[in-house]
PDB file of N, CA and C in Angstrom:
ATOM      1  N   MET A 267       0.828  -1.191   0.000  1.00 46.00           N
ATOM      2  CA  MET A 267       0.000   0.000   0.000  1.00 46.00           C
ATOM      3  C   MET A 267       0.872   1.254   0.000  1.00 46.00           C
ATOM      4  N   GLN A 268       1.904   1.246   0.835  1.00 48.00           N
ATOM      5  CA  GLN A 268       2.797   2.409   0.912  1.00 48.00           C
ATOM      6  C   GLN A 268       3.451   2.683  -0.441  1.00 48.00           C
ATOM      7  N   ASN A 269       3.888   1.622  -1.136  1.00 45.00           N
ATOM      8  CA  ASN A 269       4.503   1.793  -2.454  1.00 45.00           C
ATOM      9  C   ASN A 269       3.521   2.375  -3.458  1.00 45.00           C
ATOM     10  N   LYS A 270       2.243   1.961  -3.378  1.00 42.00           N
ATOM     11  CA  LYS A 270       1.229   2.503  -4.278  1.00 42.00           C
ATOM     12  C   LYS A 270       1.039   3.992  -4.031  1.00 42.00           C
ATOM     13  N   LEU A 271       1.026   4.405  -2.767  1.00 42.00           N
ATOM     14  CA  LEU A 271       0.856   5.824  -2.449  1.00 42.00           C
ATOM     15  C   LEU A 271       2.039   6.643  -2.928  1.00 42.00           C
ATOM     16  N   ILE A 272       3.235   6.098  -2.766  1.00 44.00           N
ATOM     17  CA  ILE A 272       4.433   6.805  -3.229  1.00 44.00           C
ATOM     18  C   ILE A 272       4.402   6.930  -4.745  1.00 44.00           C
ATOM     19  N   ALA A 273       4.063   5.854  -5.435  1.00 41.00           N
ATOM     20  CA  ALA A 273       3.989   5.896  -6.900  1.00 41.00           C
ATOM     21  C   ALA A 273       2.919   6.872  -7.364  1.00 41.00           C
ATOM     22  N   LEU A 274       1.769   6.866  -6.693  1.00 42.00           N
ATOM     23  CA  LEU A 274       0.698   7.798  -7.045  1.00 42.00           C
ATOM     24  C   LEU A 274       1.146   9.233  -6.843  1.00 42.00           C
ATOM     25  N   PHE A 275       1.823   9.502  -5.739  1.00 47.00           N
ATOM     26  CA  PHE A 275       2.281  10.863  -5.470  1.00 47.00           C
ATOM     27  C   PHE A 275       3.237  11.342  -6.552  1.00 47.00           C
ATOM     28  N   PHE A 276       4.215  10.504  -6.930  1.00 47.00           N
ATOM     29  CA  PHE A 276       5.175  10.923  -7.951  1.00 47.00           C
ATOM     30  C   PHE A 276       4.518  11.090  -9.318  1.00 47.00           C
ATOM     31  N   ALA A 277       3.571  10.234  -9.630  1.00 44.00           N
ATOM     32  CA  ALA A 277       2.856  10.380 -10.906  1.00 44.00           C
ATOM     33  C   ALA A 277       2.070  11.680 -10.928  1.00 44.00           C
ATOM     34  N   LEU A 278       1.440  11.997  -9.817  1.00 45.00           N
ATOM     35  CA  LEU A 278       0.649  13.222  -9.752  1.00 45.00           C
ATOM     36  C   LEU A 278       1.518  14.458  -9.676  1.00 45.00           C
ATOM     37  N   ALA A 279       2.672  14.348  -9.072  1.00 49.00           N
ATOM     38  CA  ALA A 279       3.583  15.492  -9.023  1.00 49.00           C
ATOM     39  C   ALA A 279       4.008  15.882 -10.427  1.00 49.00           C
ATOM     40  N   ALA A 280       4.150  14.907 -11.290  1.00 48.00           N
ATOM     41  CA  ALA A 280       4.516  15.204 -12.678  1.00 48.00           C
ATOM     42  C   ALA A 280       3.395  15.943 -13.392  1.00 48.00           C
ATOM     43  N   VAL A 281       2.152  15.616 -13.060  1.00 51.00           N
ATOM     44  CA  VAL A 281       1.005  16.288 -13.659  1.00 51.00           C
ATOM     45  C   VAL A 281       0.853  17.683 -13.076  1.00 51.00           C
ATOM     46  N   GLY A 282       1.096  17.801 -11.771  1.00 63.00           N
ATOM     47  CA  GLY A 282       0.847  19.067 -11.102  1.00 63.00           C
ATOM     48  C   GLY A 282      -0.636  19.194 -10.814  1.00 63.00           C
ATOM     49  N   THR A 283      -0.997  20.227 -10.068  1.00 71.00           N
ATOM     50  CA  THR A 283      -2.409  20.380  -9.754  1.00 71.00           C
ATOM     51  C   THR A 283      -3.099  21.431 -10.584  1.00 71.00           C
ATOM     52  N   ALA A 284      -2.368  22.326 -11.191  1.00 84.00           N
ATOM     53  CA  ALA A 284      -3.006  23.416 -11.922  1.00 84.00           C
ATOM     54  C   ALA A 284      -3.561  22.929 -13.255  1.00 84.00           C
ATOM     55  N   ILE A 285      -4.853  23.086 -13.421  1.00 88.00           N
ATOM     56  CA  ILE A 285      -5.510  22.784 -14.684  1.00 88.00           C
ATOM     57  C   ILE A 285      -5.680  24.115 -15.411  1.00 88.00           C
ATOM     58  N   ASP A 286      -5.168  24.187 -16.616  1.00 85.00           N
ATOM     59  CA  ASP A 286      -5.295  25.403 -17.414  1.00 85.00           C
ATOM     60  C   ASP A 286      -6.590  25.360 -18.213  1.00 85.00           C
ATOM     61  N   ALA A 287      -7.176  26.534 -18.427  1.00 87.00           N
ATOM     62  CA  ALA A 287      -8.414  26.612 -19.203  1.00 87.00           C
ATOM     63  C   ALA A 287      -8.224  26.057 -20.611  1.00 87.00           C
ATOM     64  N   ASN A 288      -7.027  26.210 -21.172  1.00 83.00           N
ATOM     65  CA  ASN A 288      -6.798  25.699 -22.527  1.00 83.00           C
ATOM     66  C   ASN A 288      -6.632  24.186 -22.571  1.00 83.00           C
ATOM     67  N   ASP A 289      -6.598  23.533 -21.416  1.00 81.00           N
ATOM     68  CA  ASP A 289      -6.545  22.073 -21.345  1.00 81.00           C
ATOM     69  C   ASP A 289      -7.938  21.450 -21.278  1.00 81.00           C
ATOM     70  N   ILE A 290      -8.957  22.281 -21.189  1.00 91.00           N
ATOM     71  CA  ILE A 290     -10.328  21.809 -21.027  1.00 91.00           C
ATOM     72  C   ILE A 290     -11.047  21.878 -22.374  1.00 91.00           C
ATOM     73  N   PRO A 291     -11.746  20.810 -22.772  1.00 92.00           N
ATOM     74  CA  PRO A 291     -12.520  20.879 -24.020  1.00 92.00           C
ATOM     75  C   PRO A 291     -13.532  22.030 -23.968  1.00 92.00           C
ATOM     76  N   ALA A 292     -13.792  22.632 -25.104  1.00 93.00           N
ATOM     77  CA  ALA A 292     -14.701  23.786 -25.177  1.00 93.00           C
ATOM     78  C   ALA A 292     -16.066  23.483 -24.566  1.00 93.00           C
ATOM     79  N   ALA A 293     -16.556  22.271 -24.749  1.00 96.00           N
ATOM     80  CA  ALA A 293     -17.871  21.900 -24.227  1.00 96.00           C
ATOM     81  C   ALA A 293     -17.912  21.862 -22.700  1.00 96.00           C
ATOM     82  N   CYS A 294     -16.738  21.876 -22.059  1.00 95.00           N
ATOM     83  CA  CYS A 294     -16.669  21.727 -20.599  1.00 95.00           C
ATOM     84  C   CYS A 294     -16.239  23.007 -19.880  1.00 95.00           C
ATOM     85  N   LYS A 295     -16.069  24.092 -20.592  1.00 95.00           N
ATOM     86  CA  LYS A 295     -15.547  25.327 -19.989  1.00 95.00           C
ATOM     87  C   LYS A 295     -16.372  25.755 -18.777  1.00 95.00           C
ATOM     88  N   THR A 296     -17.690  25.749 -18.900  1.00 96.00           N
ATOM     89  CA  THR A 296     -18.547  26.202 -17.803  1.00 96.00           C
ATOM     90  C   THR A 296     -18.465  25.258 -16.607  1.00 96.00           C
ATOM     91  N   GLN A 297     -18.579  23.942 -16.854  1.00 96.00           N
ATOM     92  CA  GLN A 297     -18.543  22.964 -15.765  1.00 96.00           C
ATOM     93  C   GLN A 297     -17.188  22.936 -15.072  1.00 96.00           C
ATOM     94  N   CYS A 298     -16.130  23.229 -15.803  1.00 96.00           N
ATOM     95  CA  CYS A 298     -14.781  23.099 -15.258  1.00 96.00           C
ATOM     96  C   CYS A 298     -14.177  24.405 -14.743  1.00 96.00           C
ATOM     97  N   GLN A 299     -14.836  25.529 -14.953  1.00 97.00           N
ATOM     98  CA  GLN A 299     -14.269  26.802 -14.506  1.00 97.00           C
ATOM     99  C   GLN A 299     -13.955  26.810 -13.010  1.00 97.00           C
ATOM    100  N   PRO A 300     -14.843  26.283 -12.138  1.00 96.00           N
ATOM    101  CA  PRO A 300     -14.489  26.251 -10.710  1.00 96.00           C
ATOM    102  C   PRO A 300     -13.231  25.422 -10.432  1.00 96.00           C
ATOM    103  N   VAL A 301     -13.026  24.342 -11.172  1.00 96.00           N
ATOM    104  CA  VAL A 301     -11.841  23.496 -10.998  1.00 96.00           C
ATOM    105  C   VAL A 301     -10.593  24.234 -11.462  1.00 96.00           C
ATOM    106  N   VAL A 302     -10.689  24.921 -12.589  1.00 95.00           N
ATOM    107  CA  VAL A 302      -9.560  25.704 -13.095  1.00 95.00           C
ATOM    108  C   VAL A 302      -9.160  26.754 -12.061  1.00 95.00           C
ATOM    109  N   GLU A 303     -10.140  27.484 -11.538  1.00 96.00           N
ATOM    110  CA  GLU A 303      -9.853  28.531 -10.549  1.00 96.00           C
ATOM    111  C   GLU A 303      -9.275  27.947  -9.267  1.00 96.00           C
ATOM    112  N   LEU A 304      -9.849  26.848  -8.793  1.00 96.00           N
ATOM    113  CA  LEU A 304      -9.368  26.212  -7.564  1.00 96.00           C
ATOM    114  C   LEU A 304      -7.942  25.711  -7.723  1.00 96.00           C
ATOM    115  N   THR A 305      -7.675  24.974  -8.790  1.00 94.00           N
ATOM    116  CA  THR A 305      -6.342  24.394  -8.953  1.00 94.00           C
ATOM    117  C   THR A 305      -5.280  25.465  -9.175  1.00 94.00           C
ATOM    118  N   GLN A 306      -5.616  26.500  -9.916  1.00 94.00           N
ATOM    119  CA  GLN A 306      -4.640  27.568 -10.132  1.00 94.00           C
ATOM    120  C   GLN A 306      -4.392  28.354  -8.850  1.00 94.00           C
ATOM    121  N   GLY A 307      -5.444  28.583  -8.067  1.00 95.00           N
ATOM    122  CA  GLY A 307      -5.280  29.269  -6.784  1.00 95.00           C
ATOM    123  C   GLY A 307      -4.420  28.473  -5.818  1.00 95.00           C
ATOM    124  N   CYS A 308      -4.645  27.173  -5.753  1.00 94.00           N
ATOM    125  CA  CYS A 308      -3.845  26.316  -4.871  1.00 94.00           C
ATOM    126  C   CYS A 308      -2.403  26.228  -5.349  1.00 94.00           C
ATOM    127  N   ASP A 309      -2.207  26.230  -6.662  1.00 92.00           N
ATOM    128  CA  ASP A 309      -0.859  26.205  -7.225  1.00 92.00           C
ATOM    129  C   ASP A 309      -0.104  27.474  -6.844  1.00 92.00           C
ATOM    130  N   LEU A 310      -0.749  28.616  -6.972  1.00 93.00           N
ATOM    131  CA  LEU A 310      -0.101  29.891  -6.627  1.00 93.00           C
ATOM    132  C   LEU A 310       0.190  29.999  -5.132  1.00 93.00           C
ATOM    133  N   ALA A 311      -0.740  29.536  -4.312  1.00 93.00           N
ATOM    134  CA  ALA A 311      -0.588  29.651  -2.861  1.00 93.00           C
ATOM    135  C   ALA A 311       0.447  28.693  -2.290  1.00 93.00           C
ATOM    136  N   ASN A 312       0.730  27.618  -3.006  1.00 91.00           N
ATOM    137  CA  ASN A 312       1.624  26.574  -2.487  1.00 91.00           C
ATOM    138  C   ASN A 312       2.715  26.230  -3.484  1.00 91.00           C
ATOM    139  N   ASP A 313       3.262  27.227  -4.134  1.00 83.00           N
ATOM    140  CA  ASP A 313       4.263  27.029  -5.175  1.00 83.00           C
ATOM    141  C   ASP A 313       5.407  26.154  -4.672  1.00 83.00           C
ATOM    142  N   GLU A 314       5.783  25.193  -5.510  1.00 80.00           N
ATOM    143  CA  GLU A 314       6.905  24.289  -5.225  1.00 80.00           C
ATOM    144  C   GLU A 314       6.622  23.295  -4.101  1.00 80.00           C
ATOM    145  N   ASN A 315       5.373  23.140  -3.690  1.00 87.00           N
ATOM    146  CA  ASN A 315       5.032  22.176  -2.652  1.00 87.00           C
ATOM    147  C   ASN A 315       3.827  21.372  -3.135  1.00 87.00           C
ATOM    148  N   ASP A 316       4.098  20.298  -3.876  1.00 86.00           N
ATOM    149  CA  ASP A 316       3.030  19.516  -4.486  1.00 86.00           C
ATOM    150  C   ASP A 316       2.063  18.931  -3.461  1.00 86.00           C
ATOM    151  N   ALA A 317       2.568  18.459  -2.341  1.00 86.00           N
ATOM    152  CA  ALA A 317       1.688  17.876  -1.325  1.00 86.00           C
ATOM    153  C   ALA A 317       0.720  18.919  -0.790  1.00 86.00           C
ATOM    154  N   ALA A 318       1.210  20.124  -0.551  1.00 90.00           N
ATOM    155  CA  ALA A 318       0.343  21.197  -0.061  1.00 90.00           C
ATOM    156  C   ALA A 318      -0.668  21.616  -1.124  1.00 90.00           C
ATOM    157  N   GLU A 319      -0.251  21.603  -2.387  1.00 90.00           N
ATOM    158  CA  GLU A 319      -1.175  21.941  -3.474  1.00 90.00           C
ATOM    159  C   GLU A 319      -2.325  20.945  -3.521  1.00 90.00           C
ATOM    160  N   TYR A 320      -2.002  19.650  -3.448  1.00 89.00           N
ATOM    161  CA  TYR A 320      -3.050  18.633  -3.479  1.00 89.00           C
ATOM    162  C   TYR A 320      -3.949  18.733  -2.255  1.00 89.00           C
ATOM    163  N   ALA A 321      -3.380  18.986  -1.099  1.00 91.00           N
ATOM    164  CA  ALA A 321      -4.194  19.135   0.105  1.00 91.00           C
ATOM    165  C   ALA A 321      -5.138  20.320  -0.047  1.00 91.00           C
ATOM    166  N   CYS A 322      -4.640  21.407  -0.605  1.00 94.00           N
ATOM    167  CA  CYS A 322      -5.457  22.599  -0.839  1.00 94.00           C
ATOM    168  C   CYS A 322      -6.637  22.269  -1.744  1.00 94.00           C
ATOM    169  N   VAL A 323      -6.371  21.587  -2.836  1.00 94.00           N
ATOM    170  CA  VAL A 323      -7.436  21.238  -3.783  1.00 94.00           C
ATOM    171  C   VAL A 323      -8.406  20.251  -3.149  1.00 94.00           C
ATOM    172  N   CYS A 324      -7.887  19.179  -2.598  1.00 93.00           N
ATOM    173  CA  CYS A 324      -8.736  18.096  -2.106  1.00 93.00           C
ATOM    174  C   CYS A 324      -9.560  18.479  -0.885  1.00 93.00           C
ATOM    175  N   ASN A 325      -9.068  19.415  -0.092  1.00 94.00           N
ATOM    176  CA  ASN A 325      -9.781  19.814   1.116  1.00 94.00           C
ATOM    177  C   ASN A 325     -10.713  20.996   0.901  1.00 94.00           C
ATOM    178  N   ALA A 326     -10.765  21.521  -0.304  1.00 95.00           N
ATOM    179  CA  ALA A 326     -11.661  22.640  -0.600  1.00 95.00           C
ATOM    180  C   ALA A 326     -13.115  22.170  -0.532  1.00 95.00           C
ATOM    181  N   ILE A 327     -13.991  23.086  -0.174  1.00 94.00           N
ATOM    182  CA  ILE A 327     -15.416  22.774  -0.087  1.00 94.00           C
ATOM    183  C   ILE A 327     -15.919  22.340  -1.463  1.00 94.00           C
ATOM    184  N   ASP A 328     -16.623  21.232  -1.499  1.00 94.00           N
ATOM    185  CA  ASP A 328     -17.206  20.666  -2.720  1.00 94.00           C
ATOM    186  C   ASP A 328     -16.182  20.282  -3.781  1.00 94.00           C
ATOM    187  N   ALA A 329     -14.933  20.108  -3.405  1.00 94.00           N
ATOM    188  CA  ALA A 329     -13.893  19.793  -4.390  1.00 94.00           C
ATOM    189  C   ALA A 329     -14.185  18.502  -5.141  1.00 94.00           C
ATOM    190  N   VAL A 330     -14.546  17.455  -4.429  1.00 93.00           N
ATOM    191  CA  VAL A 330     -14.777  16.170  -5.089  1.00 93.00           C
ATOM    192  C   VAL A 330     -15.964  16.264  -6.049  1.00 93.00           C
ATOM    193  N   VAL A 331     -17.005  16.987  -5.661  1.00 95.00           N
ATOM    194  CA  VAL A 331     -18.163  17.167  -6.545  1.00 95.00           C
ATOM    195  C   VAL A 331     -17.755  17.938  -7.795  1.00 95.00           C
ATOM    196  N   GLN A 332     -17.021  19.033  -7.611  1.00 96.00           N
ATOM    197  CA  GLN A 332     -16.585  19.841  -8.751  1.00 96.00           C
ATOM    198  C   GLN A 332     -15.639  19.057  -9.660  1.00 96.00           C
ATOM    199  N   LEU A 333     -14.700  18.350  -9.063  1.00 95.00           N
ATOM    200  CA  LEU A 333     -13.761  17.544  -9.844  1.00 95.00           C
ATOM    201  C   LEU A 333     -14.475  16.437 -10.612  1.00 95.00           C
ATOM    202  N   THR A 334     -15.454  15.801  -9.981  1.00 95.00           N
ATOM    203  CA  THR A 334     -16.205  14.731 -10.633  1.00 95.00           C
ATOM    204  C   THR A 334     -16.993  15.264 -11.824  1.00 95.00           C
ATOM    205  N   THR A 335     -17.700  16.369 -11.625  1.00 96.00           N
ATOM    206  CA  THR A 335     -18.480  16.974 -12.709  1.00 96.00           C
ATOM    207  C   THR A 335     -17.586  17.336 -13.885  1.00 96.00           C
ATOM    208  N   CYS A 336     -16.472  17.975 -13.597  1.00 95.00           N
ATOM    209  CA  CYS A 336     -15.535  18.381 -14.639  1.00 95.00           C
ATOM    210  C   CYS A 336     -14.916  17.160 -15.315  1.00 95.00           C
ATOM    211  N   SER A 337     -14.464  16.205 -14.538  1.00 93.00           N
ATOM    212  CA  SER A 337     -13.826  15.008 -15.086  1.00 93.00           C
ATOM    213  C   SER A 337     -14.763  14.233 -16.006  1.00 93.00           C
ATOM    214  N   ASP A 338     -16.015  14.102 -15.598  1.00 94.00           N
ATOM    215  CA  ASP A 338     -16.992  13.394 -16.431  1.00 94.00           C
ATOM    216  C   ASP A 338     -17.173  14.097 -17.773  1.00 94.00           C
ATOM    217  N   CYS A 339     -17.258  15.414 -17.744  1.00 95.00           N
ATOM    218  CA  CYS A 339     -17.405  16.182 -18.976  1.00 95.00           C
ATOM    219  C   CYS A 339     -16.162  16.043 -19.854  1.00 95.00           C
ATOM    220  N   VAL A 340     -14.996  16.156 -19.236  1.00 92.00           N
ATOM    221  CA  VAL A 340     -13.739  16.035 -19.982  1.00 92.00           C
ATOM    222  C   VAL A 340     -13.648  14.663 -20.652  1.00 92.00           C
ATOM    223  N   ALA A 341     -13.989  13.622 -19.915  1.00 90.00           N
ATOM    224  CA  ALA A 341     -13.926  12.267 -20.469  1.00 90.00           C
ATOM    225  C   ALA A 341     -14.878  12.105 -21.654  1.00 90.00           C
ATOM    226  N   ALA A 342     -16.040  12.730 -21.562  1.00 94.00           N
ATOM    227  CA  ALA A 342     -17.037  12.614 -22.627  1.00 94.00           C
ATOM    228  C   ALA A 342     -16.707  13.478 -23.845  1.00 94.00           C
ATOM    229  N   ASN A 343     -15.733  14.383 -23.684  1.00 92.00           N
ATOM    230  CA  ASN A 343     -15.446  15.342 -24.757  1.00 92.00           C
ATOM    231  C   ASN A 343     -13.993  15.355 -25.215  1.00 92.00           C
ATOM    232  N   GLY A 344     -13.296  14.257 -25.047  1.00 83.00           N
ATOM    233  CA  GLY A 344     -11.986  14.136 -25.670  1.00 83.00           C
ATOM    234  C   GLY A 344     -10.767  14.294 -24.801  1.00 83.00           C
ATOM    235  N   GLY A 345     -10.919  14.531 -23.517  1.00 78.00           N
ATOM    236  CA  GLY A 345      -9.761  14.593 -22.634  1.00 78.00           C
ATOM    237  C   GLY A 345      -9.142  15.965 -22.495  1.00 78.00           C
ATOM    238  N   THR A 346      -7.993  16.003 -21.810  1.00 67.00           N
ATOM    239  CA  THR A 346      -7.249  17.238 -21.566  1.00 67.00           C
ATOM    240  C   THR A 346      -5.871  17.122 -22.198  1.00 67.00           C
ATOM    241  N   ASP A 347      -5.068  18.104 -21.972  1.00 61.00           N
ATOM    242  CA  ASP A 347      -3.665  18.119 -22.414  1.00 61.00           C
ATOM    243  C   ASP A 347      -3.517  18.106 -23.925  1.00 61.00           C
ATOM    244  N   PHE A 348      -4.222  19.002 -24.566  1.00 56.00           N
ATOM    245  CA  PHE A 348      -4.121  19.108 -26.015  1.00 56.00           C
ATOM    246  C   PHE A 348      -2.819  19.765 -26.440  1.00 56.00           C
ATOM    247  N   ASP A 349      -2.138  20.426 -25.511  1.00 56.00           N
ATOM    248  CA  ASP A 349      -0.937  21.181 -25.869  1.00 56.00           C
ATOM    249  C   ASP A 349       0.364  20.470 -25.495  1.00 56.00           C
ATOM    250  N   ASP A 350       0.298  19.194 -25.129  1.00 58.00           N
ATOM    251  CA  ASP A 350       1.545  18.502 -24.806  1.00 58.00           C
ATOM    252  C   ASP A 350       2.113  17.810 -26.045  1.00 58.00           C
ATOM    253  N   VAL A 351       3.243  17.181 -25.891  1.00 63.00           N
ATOM    254  CA  VAL A 351       3.994  16.639 -27.023  1.00 63.00           C
ATOM    255  C   VAL A 351       3.304  15.459 -27.702  1.00 63.00           C
ATOM    256  N   ASP A 352       2.720  14.558 -26.920  1.00 59.00           N
ATOM    257  CA  ASP A 352       2.216  13.326 -27.524  1.00 59.00           C
ATOM    258  C   ASP A 352       0.807  13.432 -28.106  1.00 59.00           C
ATOM    259  N   ASP A 353       0.083  14.486 -27.783  1.00 60.00           N
ATOM    260  CA  ASP A 353      -1.277  14.699 -28.284  1.00 60.00           C
ATOM    261  C   ASP A 353      -2.235  13.551 -27.968  1.00 60.00           C
ATOM    262  N   ALA A 354      -1.879  12.705 -27.035  1.00 62.00           N
ATOM    263  CA  ALA A 354      -2.778  11.631 -26.620  1.00 62.00           C
ATOM    264  C   ALA A 354      -3.817  12.208 -25.662  1.00 62.00           C
ATOM    265  N   PRO A 355      -5.071  11.794 -25.801  1.00 65.00           N
ATOM    266  CA  PRO A 355      -6.080  12.307 -24.875  1.00 65.00           C
ATOM    267  C   PRO A 355      -5.803  11.815 -23.461  1.00 65.00           C
ATOM    268  N   GLU A 356      -5.843  12.715 -22.525  1.00 76.00           N
ATOM    269  CA  GLU A 356      -5.615  12.411 -21.118  1.00 76.00           C
ATOM    270  C   GLU A 356      -6.731  13.070 -20.326  1.00 76.00           C
ATOM    271  N   ASN A 357      -6.778  12.781 -19.051  1.00 85.00           N
ATOM    272  CA  ASN A 357      -7.754  13.434 -18.194  1.00 85.00           C
ATOM    273  C   ASN A 357      -7.058  13.806 -16.892  1.00 85.00           C
ATOM    274  N   ASP A 358      -6.390  14.951 -16.902  1.00 87.00           N
ATOM    275  CA  ASP A 358      -5.678  15.411 -15.710  1.00 87.00           C
ATOM    276  C   ASP A 358      -6.628  15.652 -14.546  1.00 87.00           C
ATOM    277  N   VAL A 359      -7.850  16.038 -14.835  1.00 90.00           N
ATOM    278  CA  VAL A 359      -8.834  16.267 -13.778  1.00 90.00           C
ATOM    279  C   VAL A 359      -9.118  14.953 -13.059  1.00 90.00           C
ATOM    280  N   LEU A 360      -9.240  13.871 -13.812  1.00 89.00           N
ATOM    281  CA  LEU A 360      -9.471  12.557 -13.205  1.00 89.00           C
ATOM    282  C   LEU A 360      -8.289  12.143 -12.340  1.00 89.00           C
ATOM    283  N   GLU A 361      -7.076  12.457 -12.768  1.00 88.00           N
ATOM    284  CA  GLU A 361      -5.899  12.116 -11.969  1.00 88.00           C
ATOM    285  C   GLU A 361      -5.919  12.852 -10.628  1.00 88.00           C
ATOM    286  N   ILE A 362      -6.316  14.104 -10.634  1.00 90.00           N
ATOM    287  CA  ILE A 362      -6.417  14.860  -9.383  1.00 90.00           C
ATOM    288  C   ILE A 362      -7.549  14.301  -8.529  1.00 90.00           C
ATOM    289  N   LEU A 363      -8.685  14.009  -9.144  1.00 91.00           N
ATOM    290  CA  LEU A 363      -9.815  13.426  -8.422  1.00 91.00           C
ATOM    291  C   LEU A 363      -9.415  12.110  -7.771  1.00 91.00           C
ATOM    292  N   THR A 364      -8.691  11.274  -8.483  1.00 90.00           N
ATOM    293  CA  THR A 364      -8.228   9.995  -7.942  1.00 90.00           C
ATOM    294  C   THR A 364      -7.343  10.215  -6.722  1.00 90.00           C
ATOM    295  N   ALA A 365      -6.467  11.200  -6.796  1.00 87.00           N
ATOM    296  CA  ALA A 365      -5.607  11.506  -5.648  1.00 87.00           C
ATOM    297  C   ALA A 365      -6.436  11.947  -4.454  1.00 87.00           C
ATOM    298  N   CYS A 366      -7.453  12.749  -4.705  1.00 89.00           N
ATOM    299  CA  CYS A 366      -8.297  13.229  -3.611  1.00 89.00           C
ATOM    300  C   CYS A 366      -9.090  12.102  -2.962  1.00 89.00           C
ATOM    301  N   LYS A 367      -9.408  11.076  -3.729  1.00 84.00           N
ATOM    302  CA  LYS A 367     -10.190   9.955  -3.206  1.00 84.00           C
ATOM    303  C   LYS A 367      -9.322   8.842  -2.636  1.00 84.00           C
ATOM    304  N   THR A 368      -7.992   8.935  -2.777  1.00 76.00           N
ATOM    305  CA  THR A 368      -7.090   7.904  -2.284  1.00 76.00           C
ATOM    306  C   THR A 368      -6.644   8.267  -0.870  1.00 76.00           C
ATOM    307  N   PRO A 369      -7.109   7.530   0.137  1.00 64.00           N
ATOM    308  CA  PRO A 369      -6.747   7.860   1.514  1.00 64.00           C
ATOM    309  C   PRO A 369      -5.236   7.901   1.707  1.00 64.00           C
ATOM    310  N   GLY A 370      -4.762   8.965   2.299  1.00 59.00           N
ATOM    311  CA  GLY A 370      -3.347   9.101   2.605  1.00 59.00           C
ATOM    312  C   GLY A 370      -2.498   9.633   1.479  1.00 59.00           C
ATOM    313  N   ALA A 371      -3.053   9.783   0.294  1.00 53.00           N
ATOM    314  CA  ALA A 371      -2.249  10.216  -0.850  1.00 53.00           C
ATOM    315  C   ALA A 371      -1.860  11.684  -0.771  1.00 53.00           C
ATOM    316  N   VAL A 372      -2.639  12.486  -0.075  1.00 49.00           N
ATOM    317  CA  VAL A 372      -2.354  13.919  -0.053  1.00 49.00           C
ATOM    318  C   VAL A 372      -2.174  14.469   1.359  1.00 49.00           C
ATOM    319  N   GLU A 373      -1.934  13.600   2.311  1.00 48.00           N
ATOM    320  CA  GLU A 373      -1.724  14.071   3.678  1.00 48.00           C
ATOM    321  C   GLU A 373      -0.398  14.800   3.798  1.00 48.00           C
ATOM    322  N   ILE A 374      -0.375  15.808   4.637  1.00 44.00           N
ATOM    323  CA  ILE A 374       0.862  16.539   4.920  1.00 44.00           C
ATOM    324  C   ILE A 374       1.237  16.254   6.362  1.00 44.00           C
ATOM    325  N   ASP A 375       2.447  15.752   6.548  1.00 38.00           N
ATOM    326  CA  ASP A 375       2.907  15.437   7.915  1.00 38.00           C
ATOM    327  C   ASP A 375       3.522  16.642   8.564  1.00 38.00           C
TER     328      ASP A 375
END
């Protein structure tokens, strides 16, 4: 279990928590705007501290509901990360949601 949490943390650290508006499909802009604002705010407030960024996002009021709504829309509309090198559809919102739902993945000691 500990190894899974460590692997999840490093995978998510590579993604980061900030979701950019240009990473969201056009059909999801309205549903995902709260997630974009939340993740960017947490990124700015906790720069260079991935664990604190995830705690900020995951502990926000209604975060899981907002992340779920956005993630579902993103999945139904082609994914995120249109501006990366591989152009493969991804769902960064789902990765953050998974971290928030994984007990112990975002705890700060």
